[in-house]
Coordinates of C-alpha atoms and ligand atoms in Angstrom, one line a residue:
Chain A
M1 CA -16.8 2.5 25.4
T2 CA -20.4 3.6 24.8
S3 CA -22.8 0.6 25.1
E4 CA -25.4 0.7 22.4
G5 CA -24.2 3.1 19.8
F6 CA -26.1 5.1 17.3
I7 CA -24.2 5.4 14.1
P8 CA -23.1 9.0 13.5
S9 CA -24.0 10.9 10.4
Y10 CA -21.8 11.0 7.4
E11 CA -20.7 14.5 8.2
T12 CA -18.9 13.5 11.4
G13 CA -17.8 9.9 10.5
T14 CA -16.1 8.4 7.5
E15 CA -13.1 10.6 7.8
W16 CA -11.3 8.7 5.0
L17 CA -13.9 9.7 2.5
R18 CA -14.4 13.4 3.5
C19 CA -10.8 14.3 3.8
V20 CA -8.6 14.3 0.9
G21 CA -5.2 12.7 1.3
A22 CA -2.0 12.2 -0.7
S23 CA -2.4 11.3 -4.4
S24 CA -6.2 11.5 -3.9
D25 CA -6.6 12.3 -7.5
V26 CA -6.2 8.6 -8.0
V27 CA -6.1 6.9 -4.5
M28 CA -9.4 7.1 -2.6
S29 CA -8.3 5.2 0.5
S30 CA -5.7 3.0 2.1
R31 CA -6.9 0.1 4.3
V32 CA -5.2 -2.5 6.5
R33 CA -7.1 -5.5 8.0
L34 CA -5.7 -8.0 10.5
A35 CA -7.3 -11.4 11.1
R36 CA -6.9 -12.7 14.7
N37 CA -8.4 -15.6 16.6
L38 CA -8.4 -16.4 20.3
A39 CA -6.3 -19.3 21.4
G40 CA -8.3 -22.2 22.8
W41 CA -11.5 -21.5 21.0
R42 CA -12.8 -23.1 17.8
F43 CA -13.0 -20.9 14.7
G44 CA -16.5 -19.3 14.2
H45 CA -18.0 -21.7 11.7
K46 CA -17.2 -24.7 13.9
A47 CA -18.4 -23.2 17.2
G48 CA -21.9 -23.5 18.5
H49 CA -24.1 -20.6 19.6
G50 CA -22.9 -20.8 23.2
D51 CA -19.2 -20.6 22.3
R52 CA -19.8 -17.7 19.9
Q53 CA -21.7 -15.9 22.6
K54 CA -18.8 -16.4 25.0
V55 CA -16.2 -15.2 22.4
L56 CA -18.3 -12.2 21.7
E57 CA -18.5 -11.3 25.4
V58 CA -14.8 -11.8 26.0
C59 CA -13.8 -9.7 22.9
R60 CA -16.3 -7.0 23.7
D61 CA -15.1 -6.6 27.3
R62 CA -11.4 -6.7 26.3
I63 CA -11.9 -4.2 23.4
A64 CA -13.5 -1.9 26.0
A65 CA -10.5 -2.4 28.4
A66 CA -7.7 -2.1 25.8
G67 CA -7.6 1.7 25.7
L68 CA -8.1 1.8 21.9
S69 CA -9.9 5.2 21.8
G70 CA -6.8 7.1 21.0
V71 CA -5.7 4.9 18.1
G72 CA -6.0 6.7 14.8
A73 CA -7.4 9.9 16.4
S74 CA -6.6 13.0 14.4
T75 CA -3.5 14.8 15.4
S76 CA -4.2 17.6 13.0
P77 CA -4.8 21.0 14.7
A78 CA -8.3 22.2 15.6
P79 CA -10.8 20.6 13.2
A80 CA -13.3 23.0 11.5
T81 CA -16.2 21.8 13.6
P82 CA -15.7 20.8 17.2
T83 CA -15.6 17.0 17.4
A84 CA -16.6 14.7 20.2
P85 CA -13.8 13.2 22.2
P86 CA -12.5 9.9 20.8
Q87 CA -14.3 6.9 22.1
I88 CA -15.1 3.3 21.0
M89 CA -18.7 2.6 20.1
W90 CA -19.9 -1.0 20.4
I91 CA -22.7 -2.3 18.2
D92 CA -24.4 -5.6 18.9
L93 CA -25.5 -6.5 15.3
R94 CA -28.3 -8.8 16.6
E95 CA -30.0 -5.8 17.8
S96 CA -29.4 -3.4 14.9
P97 CA -32.2 -2.9 12.4
P98 CA -31.4 -4.0 8.9
I99 CA -31.0 -0.5 7.7
E100 CA -28.4 0.3 10.3
R101 CA -26.4 -2.8 9.3
Q102 CA -26.7 -1.8 5.6
L103 CA -25.3 1.6 6.6
L104 CA -22.3 0.0 8.1
V105 CA -21.8 -2.1 5.0
E106 CA -21.9 0.9 2.8
R107 CA -19.4 2.6 4.9
H108 CA -17.1 -0.4 4.7
L109 CA -17.2 -0.8 8.5
I110 CA -18.6 -4.3 8.3
S111 CA -18.7 -7.0 5.6
K112 CA -22.0 -8.1 3.9
Q113 CA -21.4 -11.5 5.5
H114 CA -21.1 -9.9 9.0
S115 CA -24.3 -8.0 8.4
K116 CA -26.2 -11.2 7.6
G117 CA -24.7 -13.4 10.3
K118 CA -23.6 -17.0 10.1
P119 CA -26.1 -19.9 9.8
L120 CA -25.1 -22.2 12.6
P121 CA -26.2 -25.9 12.9
D122 CA -28.1 -25.1 16.1
L123 CA -30.0 -22.2 14.7
K124 CA -33.1 -21.9 12.5
A125 CA -32.2 -20.3 9.2
G126 CA -34.6 -17.4 9.5
D127 CA -33.3 -16.4 12.9
V128 CA -29.7 -15.9 11.9
E129 CA -29.7 -12.1 11.5
T130 CA -31.1 -11.5 15.0
T131 CA -29.5 -14.4 16.9
D132 CA -26.0 -15.0 15.6
P133 CA -23.7 -13.5 18.2
R134 CA -21.6 -10.8 16.4
G135 CA -20.7 -7.2 16.8
V136 CA -18.5 -4.4 15.7
A137 CA -16.5 -1.8 17.6
I138 CA -16.0 1.5 15.9
A139 CA -13.6 4.3 16.9
L140 CA -15.4 7.7 17.0
P141 CA -15.5 10.3 15.8
D142 CA -13.5 9.7 12.7
E143 CA -14.2 5.9 12.1
R144 CA -10.6 5.3 11.2
L145 CA -10.6 2.0 13.2
S146 CA -13.1 -0.7 13.5
I147 CA -13.1 -4.2 14.8
M148 CA -15.5 -6.9 13.7
V149 CA -16.1 -9.6 16.3
N150 CA -17.2 -13.1 15.2
E151 CA -16.9 -12.6 11.5
E152 CA -15.0 -15.5 9.7
D153 CA -12.3 -15.0 12.4
H154 CA -12.9 -14.0 16.0
L155 CA -11.4 -10.6 15.4
R156 CA -11.0 -8.5 12.2
I157 CA -9.2 -5.3 13.0
Q158 CA -9.5 -2.7 10.3
A159 CA -7.8 0.7 9.9
V160 CA -8.5 3.1 7.1
R161 CA -7.1 6.5 5.8
G162 CA -8.0 8.7 2.9
G163 CA -5.6 8.9 0.0
L164 CA -2.3 7.0 -0.2
A165 CA -1.5 6.6 3.5
L166 CA -0.9 2.9 3.9
A167 CA 1.9 3.4 6.4
E168 CA -0.4 5.4 8.7
A169 CA -3.2 2.8 8.4
W170 CA -0.7 0.0 9.2
A171 CA 0.5 2.0 12.2
D172 CA -3.0 2.2 13.5
A173 CA -3.8 -1.4 12.9
D174 CA -0.5 -2.5 14.5
R175 CA -1.1 -0.4 17.6
A176 CA -4.6 -1.7 18.0
D177 CA -3.3 -5.2 17.6
D178 CA -0.7 -4.6 20.3
L179 CA -3.3 -3.2 22.7
L180 CA -5.6 -6.1 22.1
E181 CA -2.8 -8.6 22.4
S182 CA -2.1 -7.3 25.9
Q183 CA -5.7 -8.3 26.8
L184 CA -6.1 -11.5 24.8
D185 CA -4.2 -14.6 23.9
F186 CA -4.1 -14.9 20.1
A187 CA -3.9 -18.3 18.3
Y188 CA -0.3 -18.4 16.9
S189 CA 2.3 -20.9 15.8
P190 CA 5.9 -20.2 15.2
R191 CA 5.7 -21.9 11.8
F192 CA 2.4 -20.7 10.5
G193 CA 2.1 -17.3 12.3
Y194 CA -1.3 -16.1 13.3
L195 CA -3.7 -18.9 12.8
T196 CA -6.8 -18.1 10.7
C197 CA -10.0 -19.9 9.8
C198 CA -9.0 -19.8 6.1
P199 CA -5.4 -20.7 5.4
T200 CA -5.3 -18.1 2.7
N201 CA -5.0 -15.5 5.5
V202 CA -2.6 -17.4 7.7
G203 CA 0.8 -15.9 8.7
T204 CA 0.5 -12.2 9.1
G205 CA -3.2 -12.2 8.7
V206 CA -2.8 -8.9 7.0
R207 CA -4.6 -7.6 4.0
M208 CA -3.5 -4.2 2.8
S209 CA -5.7 -2.7 0.2
L210 CA -5.9 0.5 -1.8
M211 CA -9.1 1.8 -3.5
L212 CA -8.0 3.4 -6.8
H213 CA -10.0 5.5 -9.2
L214 CA -8.8 4.5 -12.6
P215 CA -11.1 6.1 -15.3
G216 CA -8.2 7.0 -17.5
L217 CA -6.9 3.5 -17.8
K218 CA -10.4 2.3 -18.2
L219 CA -10.9 4.6 -21.2
T220 CA -7.6 3.8 -22.8
G221 CA -8.2 0.0 -22.2
D222 CA -4.9 -0.3 -20.4
I223 CA -6.8 -1.3 -17.2
E224 CA -6.5 -4.9 -18.5
K225 CA -2.7 -4.7 -18.4
V226 CA -2.9 -3.4 -14.8
K227 CA -5.1 -6.3 -13.8
R228 CA -2.9 -8.8 -15.5
A229 CA 0.2 -7.3 -13.9
A230 CA -1.5 -7.3 -10.5
G231 CA -2.4 -10.9 -10.9
D232 CA 1.2 -11.8 -11.8
M233 CA 2.3 -10.1 -8.6
N234 CA -0.2 -12.1 -6.6
L235 CA -2.4 -9.1 -5.9
A236 CA -6.1 -9.3 -6.0
V237 CA -8.2 -6.8 -7.9
R238 CA -11.8 -6.2 -6.7
G239 CA -14.6 -3.7 -7.1
F240 CA -15.9 -0.9 -4.9
Y241 CA -17.7 -3.3 -2.5
G242 CA -15.1 -6.0 -2.4
E243 CA -15.2 -9.7 -3.2
G244 CA -17.3 -10.4 -6.3
S245 CA -18.5 -6.8 -6.8
E246 CA -18.1 -5.2 -10.1
A247 CA -15.7 -2.3 -10.6
A248 CA -18.5 0.2 -10.3
G249 CA -17.6 3.7 -11.4
D250 CA -14.1 2.6 -12.4
F251 CA -13.1 2.0 -8.8
Y252 CA -10.7 -0.8 -8.1
Q253 CA -9.4 -2.3 -4.9
I254 CA -5.9 -3.7 -5.1
S255 CA -4.7 -5.9 -2.2
N256 CA -2.1 -8.4 -1.3
Q257 CA -3.0 -12.1 -1.3
T258 CA 0.2 -13.6 0.1
T259 CA 0.2 -13.6 3.9
L260 CA 2.7 -16.3 4.7
G261 CA 6.4 -15.9 4.5
K262 CA 6.3 -12.1 3.8
G263 CA 6.4 -9.6 6.6
E264 CA 4.0 -6.7 7.0
Q265 CA 6.7 -4.2 6.3
A266 CA 7.7 -6.0 3.0
I267 CA 4.0 -6.1 1.9
L268 CA 3.7 -2.4 2.8
N269 CA 6.9 -1.4 1.0
D270 CA 6.0 -3.3 -2.1
L271 CA 2.5 -1.8 -2.3
A272 CA 3.0 1.8 -1.1
G273 CA 6.6 2.2 -2.2
E274 CA 6.6 0.5 -5.6
I275 CA 3.4 -0.9 -7.1
I276 CA 0.8 1.8 -6.3
P277 CA 2.9 4.8 -7.1
K278 CA 3.5 3.2 -10.5
I279 CA -0.2 2.6 -11.1
V280 CA -0.9 6.2 -10.0
E281 CA 1.7 7.5 -12.5
Y282 CA 0.3 5.2 -15.2
E283 CA -3.2 6.6 -14.6
R284 CA -2.0 10.2 -14.6
L285 CA -0.2 9.6 -17.9
A286 CA -3.4 8.0 -19.4
R287 CA -5.4 11.1 -18.3
R288 CA -2.8 13.5 -19.8
N289 CA -2.8 11.6 -23.1
L290 CA -6.6 11.6 -23.2
L291 CA -6.6 15.3 -22.6
S292 CA -4.1 16.1 -25.3
K293 CA -5.3 13.6 -27.9
R294 CA -9.0 13.3 -27.2
G295 CA -9.6 16.4 -25.1
A296 CA -13.0 17.3 -26.6
A297 CA -14.3 13.7 -26.1
L298 CA -13.1 13.7 -22.5
E299 CA -14.6 17.0 -21.7
D300 CA -17.8 15.9 -23.4
Q301 CA -18.0 12.8 -21.2
V302 CA -17.5 14.8 -18.1
Y303 CA -20.1 17.4 -18.9
R304 CA -22.6 14.9 -20.2
A305 CA -22.3 13.2 -16.8
L306 CA -22.7 16.5 -15.0
G307 CA -25.7 17.3 -17.2
L308 CA -27.3 14.0 -16.5
L309 CA -26.7 14.2 -12.7
T310 CA -28.1 17.8 -12.5
H311 CA -31.1 17.1 -14.6
A312 CA -32.2 13.5 -14.3
R313 CA -35.3 12.8 -12.2
L314 CA -34.7 9.1 -11.6
L315 CA -31.3 7.6 -10.9
T316 CA -30.1 4.1 -10.0
A317 CA -27.2 3.7 -7.6
E318 CA -25.1 2.1 -10.4
E319 CA -25.8 5.0 -12.9
S320 CA -25.0 7.6 -10.2
M321 CA -21.8 5.9 -9.4
Q322 CA -20.7 5.8 -13.0
M323 CA -21.6 9.4 -13.7
L324 CA -20.0 10.6 -10.4
S325 CA -16.9 8.8 -11.5
H326 CA -16.8 10.8 -14.7
V327 CA -17.4 14.0 -12.8
R328 CA -14.7 13.1 -10.3
L329 CA -12.3 12.8 -13.2
G330 CA -13.3 16.2 -14.5
V331 CA -12.8 17.7 -11.0
V332 CA -9.4 16.4 -10.4
M333 CA -8.3 17.3 -13.9
G334 CA -9.5 20.9 -13.5
L335 CA -12.1 20.5 -16.2
V336 CA -14.9 21.3 -13.8
S337 CA -14.4 24.2 -11.4
D338 CA -17.6 24.7 -9.4
V339 CA -17.7 21.2 -7.9
D340 CA -15.2 20.1 -5.3
L341 CA -13.8 16.7 -4.7
A342 CA -15.2 16.2 -1.2
S343 CA -18.7 16.8 -2.5
V344 CA -18.3 14.2 -5.2
N345 CA -16.8 11.7 -2.7
A346 CA -19.7 12.4 -0.4
L347 CA -22.3 11.7 -3.0
M348 CA -20.7 8.3 -3.8
L349 CA -21.7 7.2 -0.3
L350 CA -24.9 9.2 0.2
T351 CA -26.5 7.8 -2.9
Q352 CA -26.2 4.2 -1.6
P353 CA -29.6 2.9 -0.4
A354 CA -29.2 3.0 3.3
H355 CA -27.5 6.4 3.4
L356 CA -30.0 7.9 1.1
Q357 CA -32.9 6.8 3.3
R358 CA -31.0 8.2 6.3
V359 CA -30.4 11.5 4.7
M360 CA -34.0 11.7 3.6
G361 CA -35.1 10.7 7.1
T362 CA -37.6 8.1 5.9
E363 CA -37.9 4.6 4.5
L364 CA -38.1 4.5 0.7
D365 CA -38.8 1.7 -1.7
Q366 CA -36.7 1.2 -4.8
E367 CA -38.7 3.5 -7.1
Q368 CA -38.8 6.2 -4.4
R369 CA -35.1 5.9 -3.9
R370 CA -34.4 6.5 -7.6
N371 CA -36.3 9.7 -7.3
A372 CA -34.8 10.8 -4.0
R373 CA -31.3 10.0 -5.3
A374 CA -31.8 12.3 -8.3
Q375 CA -33.1 15.0 -6.0
L376 CA -30.2 14.7 -3.5
I377 CA -27.6 14.8 -6.3
R378 CA -29.2 17.8 -7.9
R379 CA -29.4 19.7 -4.7
R380 CA -25.8 19.0 -3.7
L381 CA -24.3 19.6 -7.1
L382 CA -26.2 22.8 -7.8
K383 CA -25.8 23.8 -4.1
T384 CA -29.5 24.9 -3.9
N385 CA -30.1 23.1 -0.7
Chain B
M1 CA -2.1 -16.3 -28.6
K2 CA -5.9 -16.2 -29.3
C3 CA -8.5 -17.4 -26.8
D4 CA -9.9 -21.0 -27.5
K5 CA -13.4 -19.7 -27.4
C6 CA -13.3 -16.3 -29.0
D7 CA -11.1 -13.8 -30.8
N8 CA -9.7 -12.1 -27.8
E9 CA -6.1 -12.4 -26.6
A10 CA -5.7 -15.4 -24.3
T11 CA -4.5 -14.3 -20.8
V12 CA -5.4 -17.4 -18.8
H13 CA -3.5 -20.5 -19.4
E14 CA -4.3 -23.8 -17.7
M15 CA -2.8 -27.2 -18.0
I16 CA -4.6 -30.3 -16.7
V17 CA -3.0 -33.7 -16.4
K18 CA -5.6 -36.4 -16.1
G19 CA -4.9 -40.1 -16.5
G20 CA -1.5 -39.3 -18.0
V21 CA -3.0 -37.1 -20.7
K22 CA -2.1 -33.5 -20.8
T23 CA -4.7 -31.0 -22.0
E24 CA -4.1 -27.2 -22.3
R25 CA -6.6 -24.4 -22.3
H26 CA -5.9 -20.8 -23.4
L27 CA -8.7 -18.4 -22.6
C28 CA -9.4 -14.7 -22.4
E29 CA -10.4 -13.3 -19.1
H30 CA -14.1 -13.2 -20.0
C31 CA -14.3 -16.7 -21.3
A32 CA -12.3 -18.0 -18.3
R33 CA -14.8 -16.4 -16.0
E34 CA -17.7 -18.0 -17.9
L35 CA -16.1 -21.3 -17.5
G36 CA -15.7 -20.7 -13.8
L37 CA -12.0 -20.2 -13.8
N38 CA -10.6 -17.3 -11.9
P39 CA -8.2 -15.3 -14.1
G40 CA -5.5 -13.0 -12.9
G41 CA -4.0 -14.8 -10.0
A42 CA -7.1 -16.7 -8.9
T43 CA -8.7 -16.4 -5.5
L44 CA -6.7 -18.7 -3.4
G45 CA -9.7 -20.4 -1.9
Q46 CA -10.6 -21.5 -5.4
L47 CA -7.0 -22.6 -6.1
I48 CA -7.1 -24.8 -3.1
T49 CA -10.5 -26.3 -3.9
K50 CA -9.6 -26.8 -7.5
F51 CA -6.3 -28.4 -6.6
V52 CA -7.5 -30.8 -4.1
V53 CA -11.0 -31.7 -5.4
A54 CA -10.2 -32.7 -8.9
P55 CA -10.7 -36.4 -9.2
Q56 CA -7.6 -38.5 -10.2
G57 CA -5.9 -35.6 -11.8
Q58 CA -3.8 -32.6 -10.8
P59 CA -4.8 -29.3 -12.4
L60 CA -1.6 -27.3 -12.3
A61 CA -1.7 -23.6 -11.6
P62 CA 0.4 -21.7 -14.1
A63 CA 4.1 -21.5 -13.3
S64 CA 4.3 -23.6 -10.2
K65 CA 5.9 -26.9 -9.3
P66 CA 3.9 -30.0 -8.5
A67 CA 3.1 -30.5 -4.9
A68 CA 4.9 -33.1 -2.9
P69 CA 2.9 -36.4 -2.6
A70 CA 1.0 -36.7 0.6
R71 CA 2.4 -39.1 3.3
P72 CA 0.9 -42.6 3.3
T73 CA -1.1 -42.4 6.5
P74 CA -1.9 -38.8 7.5
P75 CA -4.3 -38.2 10.4
T76 CA -7.9 -37.9 9.2
S77 CA -9.6 -35.8 11.7
C78 CA -8.8 -33.0 14.2
R79 CA -8.8 -33.8 17.9
G80 CA -9.8 -30.3 18.7
C81 CA -12.8 -29.8 16.5
G82 CA -13.5 -32.9 14.5
T83 CA -12.7 -31.3 11.2
T84 CA -11.6 -33.9 8.6
F85 CA -9.2 -33.1 5.8
A86 CA -12.1 -33.9 3.4
D87 CA -14.2 -31.2 5.2
F88 CA -11.3 -28.7 4.6
K89 CA -11.1 -29.7 1.0
Q90 CA -14.8 -28.9 0.6
T91 CA -15.0 -25.6 2.5
G92 CA -11.4 -24.3 2.3
R93 CA -11.7 -23.6 6.1
L94 CA -10.2 -25.1 9.1
G95 CA -12.0 -25.6 12.4
C96 CA -9.5 -24.6 15.1
S97 CA -5.9 -23.8 15.8
E98 CA -5.2 -27.5 16.4
C99 CA -6.1 -28.3 12.8
Y100 CA -2.9 -26.6 11.7
A101 CA -0.8 -29.0 13.7
I102 CA -2.9 -32.1 12.8
F103 CA -2.9 -31.4 9.1
E104 CA 0.6 -29.8 8.9
T105 CA 1.9 -32.3 6.4
Q106 CA -1.0 -32.0 4.0
L107 CA -1.3 -28.2 4.4
G108 CA 2.4 -27.5 3.7
P109 CA 2.3 -27.9 -0.1
L110 CA -1.1 -26.2 -0.4
L111 CA 0.2 -23.2 1.6
E112 CA 3.3 -23.1 -0.6
R113 CA 1.1 -22.8 -3.7
A114 CA -1.2 -20.2 -2.2
H115 CA 1.6 -18.1 -0.7
E116 CA 4.3 -17.8 -3.4
G117 CA 6.3 -20.8 -2.2
A118 CA 6.4 -19.8 1.5
T119 CA 6.7 -22.4 4.2
H120 CA 7.2 -20.4 7.3
H121 CA 5.8 -17.2 8.9
M122 CA 7.7 -14.0 8.7
G123 CA 6.7 -10.8 10.4
K124 CA 5.0 -9.8 13.6
S125 CA 4.4 -12.2 16.4
P126 CA 2.7 -11.8 19.8
K127 CA 4.8 -10.4 22.6
R128 CA 4.2 -13.5 24.6
W129 CA 5.8 -15.6 21.9
E130 CA 8.7 -13.2 21.5
E131 CA 9.4 -13.4 25.2
R132 CA 9.0 -17.2 25.2
A133 CA 11.6 -17.4 22.4
A134 CA 13.9 -15.1 24.2
R135 CA 13.6 -17.1 27.4
A136 CA 14.3 -20.3 25.5
E137 CA 17.4 -18.8 24.0
S138 CA 18.7 -17.5 27.4
D139 CA 17.8 -20.9 29.0
S140 CA 20.0 -22.7 26.6
A141 CA 22.8 -20.2 26.9
R142 CA 22.6 -20.6 30.7
R143 CA 22.8 -24.4 30.4
E144 CA 25.8 -24.2 28.2
R145 CA 27.5 -21.8 30.7
I146 CA 26.8 -24.2 33.6
D147 CA 28.2 -27.3 31.6
D148 CA 31.3 -25.3 30.8
L149 CA 31.8 -24.2 34.4
R150 CA 31.3 -27.8 35.7
R151 CA 33.9 -29.1 33.3
R152 CA 36.4 -26.5 34.3
L153 CA 35.7 -27.0 38.0
E154 CA 36.4 -30.8 37.6
Q155 CA 39.6 -30.1 35.7
A156 CA 40.7 -27.6 38.4
V157 CA 40.1 -30.1 41.2
M158 CA 41.9 -32.8 39.3
A159 CA 44.9 -30.5 38.7
E160 CA 44.7 -29.6 42.4
Q161 CA 44.2 -25.9 41.6
Y162 CA 42.0 -25.2 44.6
E163 CA 41.9 -21.4 44.5
A164 CA 40.7 -21.5 40.9
A165 CA 38.2 -24.2 41.8
V166 CA 36.7 -22.1 44.6
V167 CA 36.2 -19.2 42.2
L168 CA 34.6 -21.5 39.7
R169 CA 32.4 -23.1 42.3
D170 CA 31.1 -19.8 43.5
E171 CA 30.4 -18.7 39.9
L172 CA 28.5 -22.0 39.3
R173 CA 26.4 -21.6 42.5
K174 CA 25.5 -18.1 41.5
I175 CA 24.3 -19.1 38.0
E176 CA 22.4 -22.1 39.3
A177 CA 20.7 -20.0 41.9
Q178 CA 19.5 -17.6 39.2
G179 CA 17.7 -20.4 37.5
T180 CA 15.6 -21.3 40.4
V181 CA 14.2 -17.8 40.9
Ligands
ZN401 ZN1 -12.5 -15.7 -25.1
ZN402 ZN1 -9.5 -28.5 14.5

């Protein structure tokens, strides 16, 4: 494990977004999160600074000793660019500058809450970001595995894959959990399963979620039916950046809410074997119908978006996201031929504030960001460099 | 059915029983959100809060049975971390593993509501616990075997079948010796 890591650039990390997986015309990514706590320690919000510090140290050392670096590592033959050997990078978030933490949030490697830290009774409010003991371990080079320490639960193990690959993501999370379990004693009861701070996660502690791109269903209005059906099946529907976020650019995260009384395999089978393939088919049908019945209008929307993205001089993150969503639809439907899916996916991340500043190599205020964003998109889409 | 507040189709249905009076609300997703209700399955944290916090009334989530009444004198605070059940009702969070044991009775019905009627864990468990369960199982099997051998040995002695008794005694010694390792 490297001690104080520097977050790699987008081009080497975020494997799930760069690489295109199964059903990637609709499914952006598959994620599995496991909530775990150490036996004998209070849950985070009830622990004082000293205890949180100790939990952090124990977890950090055990993560380093658990031999996690191979988990989720690519097995595909010879990558295009030679990659660094797999290793686990540890980031102590107290020492990360705000922009680095924002970068991790944008990459879905940590939650917003984890970036900010937890206000504890024995801390002054203003100090939280730099004093609350918390960190994250990230598997390099592909960032398929990450482990938040001292978030709501002591450990949050996350595995991610591009496209519809929930079984693979589960296998990674399961393996990481086994390896950590050999080093740590997890809070568990035969009746309630893995014990979590919030009883809504108790049992398996698992949340399996899929990020879907559903512009077709949004246009036909059938998205409301999908949301209702998901609700009836006890699935949560969230936006691109999770809890409370709007469905920016027609991206929706669908995930299980039931964690007690239903095994991991059953949750996996229901989602990846039944529900998601149906939504994927439903979305494809909506797209086909739009193309045959409102083809000109659809094409118009795609090309207007492309026109705006390649000519605007000021762009907000929200507008970019919405326009990129339209272009993405055009690309996967074959309406646009000179833009590829990986480039569109990349721009969705690179146009977020922290990534934008990283790419531009300088700090930018909001106004400057709008300008830089438009510039970056133009350059990338027109391939003028 | 139309939304109580606007012309949209109502998708969120809520029934509240308060002081013996039943009131129903039918809302579209938008209006439900405006009123602070969470449509489409509700986040479970909110369900818990809504369910336990409501004063002298029981808002019922759609399509679920009423929770069992709480026991007369349940424990009020956790030995491990000092969390009270009132704290939990307010925050939706427990303070330590011990809380689950202390508040087991009160948590049961809430967990059932939040997890599609489930009362017990299914799925993965830590290897340590699997081994513990396996050991407990083999322990009880061993005890049964020992009891059985003792009974047969007694019977053999009473029937003066000494050769059989020797065989049984040796068997018994062997098994008892395994237990002390
Ligand atoms: Zn309404
Ligand atoms: Zn407790």
